[in-house]
XYZ file of C-alpha atoms in Angstrom:
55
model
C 0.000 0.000 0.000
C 1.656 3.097 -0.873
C -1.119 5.419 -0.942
C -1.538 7.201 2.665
C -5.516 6.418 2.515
C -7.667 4.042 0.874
C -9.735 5.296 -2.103
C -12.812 5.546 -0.376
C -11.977 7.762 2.345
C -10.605 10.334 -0.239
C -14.422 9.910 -2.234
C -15.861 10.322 0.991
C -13.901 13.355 2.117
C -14.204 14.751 -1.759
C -18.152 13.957 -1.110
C -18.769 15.738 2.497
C -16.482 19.063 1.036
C -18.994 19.035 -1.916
C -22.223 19.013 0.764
C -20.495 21.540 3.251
C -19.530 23.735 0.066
C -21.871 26.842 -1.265
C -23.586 25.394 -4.310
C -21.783 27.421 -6.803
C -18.827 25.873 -5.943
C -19.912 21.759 -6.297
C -19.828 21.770 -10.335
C -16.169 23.678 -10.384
C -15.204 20.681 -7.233
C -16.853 17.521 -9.455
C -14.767 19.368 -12.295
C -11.171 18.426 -10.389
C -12.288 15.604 -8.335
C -13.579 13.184 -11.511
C -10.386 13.223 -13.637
C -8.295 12.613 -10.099
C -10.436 9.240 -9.300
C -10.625 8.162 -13.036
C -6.551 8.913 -13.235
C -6.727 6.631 -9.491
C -8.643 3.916 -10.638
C -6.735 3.378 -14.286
C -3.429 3.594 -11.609
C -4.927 0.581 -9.979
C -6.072 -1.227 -13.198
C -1.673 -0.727 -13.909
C -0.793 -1.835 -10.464
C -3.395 -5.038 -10.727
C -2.361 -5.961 -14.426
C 1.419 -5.664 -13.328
C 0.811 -7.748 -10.049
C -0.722 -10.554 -12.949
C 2.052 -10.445 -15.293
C 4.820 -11.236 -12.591
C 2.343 -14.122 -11.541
């Protein structure tokens, strides 16, 4: 594990700062946080597929 925190307390965190911001902030917010858990999750798609290879 070499992230600090698992994945889901980072989309929970991202989730509650969207609720406790004013709502003309959320869209600019979604905005950064999507392309940060799509670039996550095709990190861990590498890390899985490279985990498979070395068998």
């Amino acid at each position: 594990m070499s992230r600090p925190f698992p994945p889901v307390l980072g989309l929970a965190t991202a989730i509650l700062g969207a609720l406790l911001l004013p709502a003309p902030m959320v869209p600019a917010l979604g905005l950064m946080v999507t392309p940060a858990i799509a670039s996550h999750l095709a990190g861990m798609q590498r890390q899985a597929a490279r985990r498979l290879r070395r068998g």
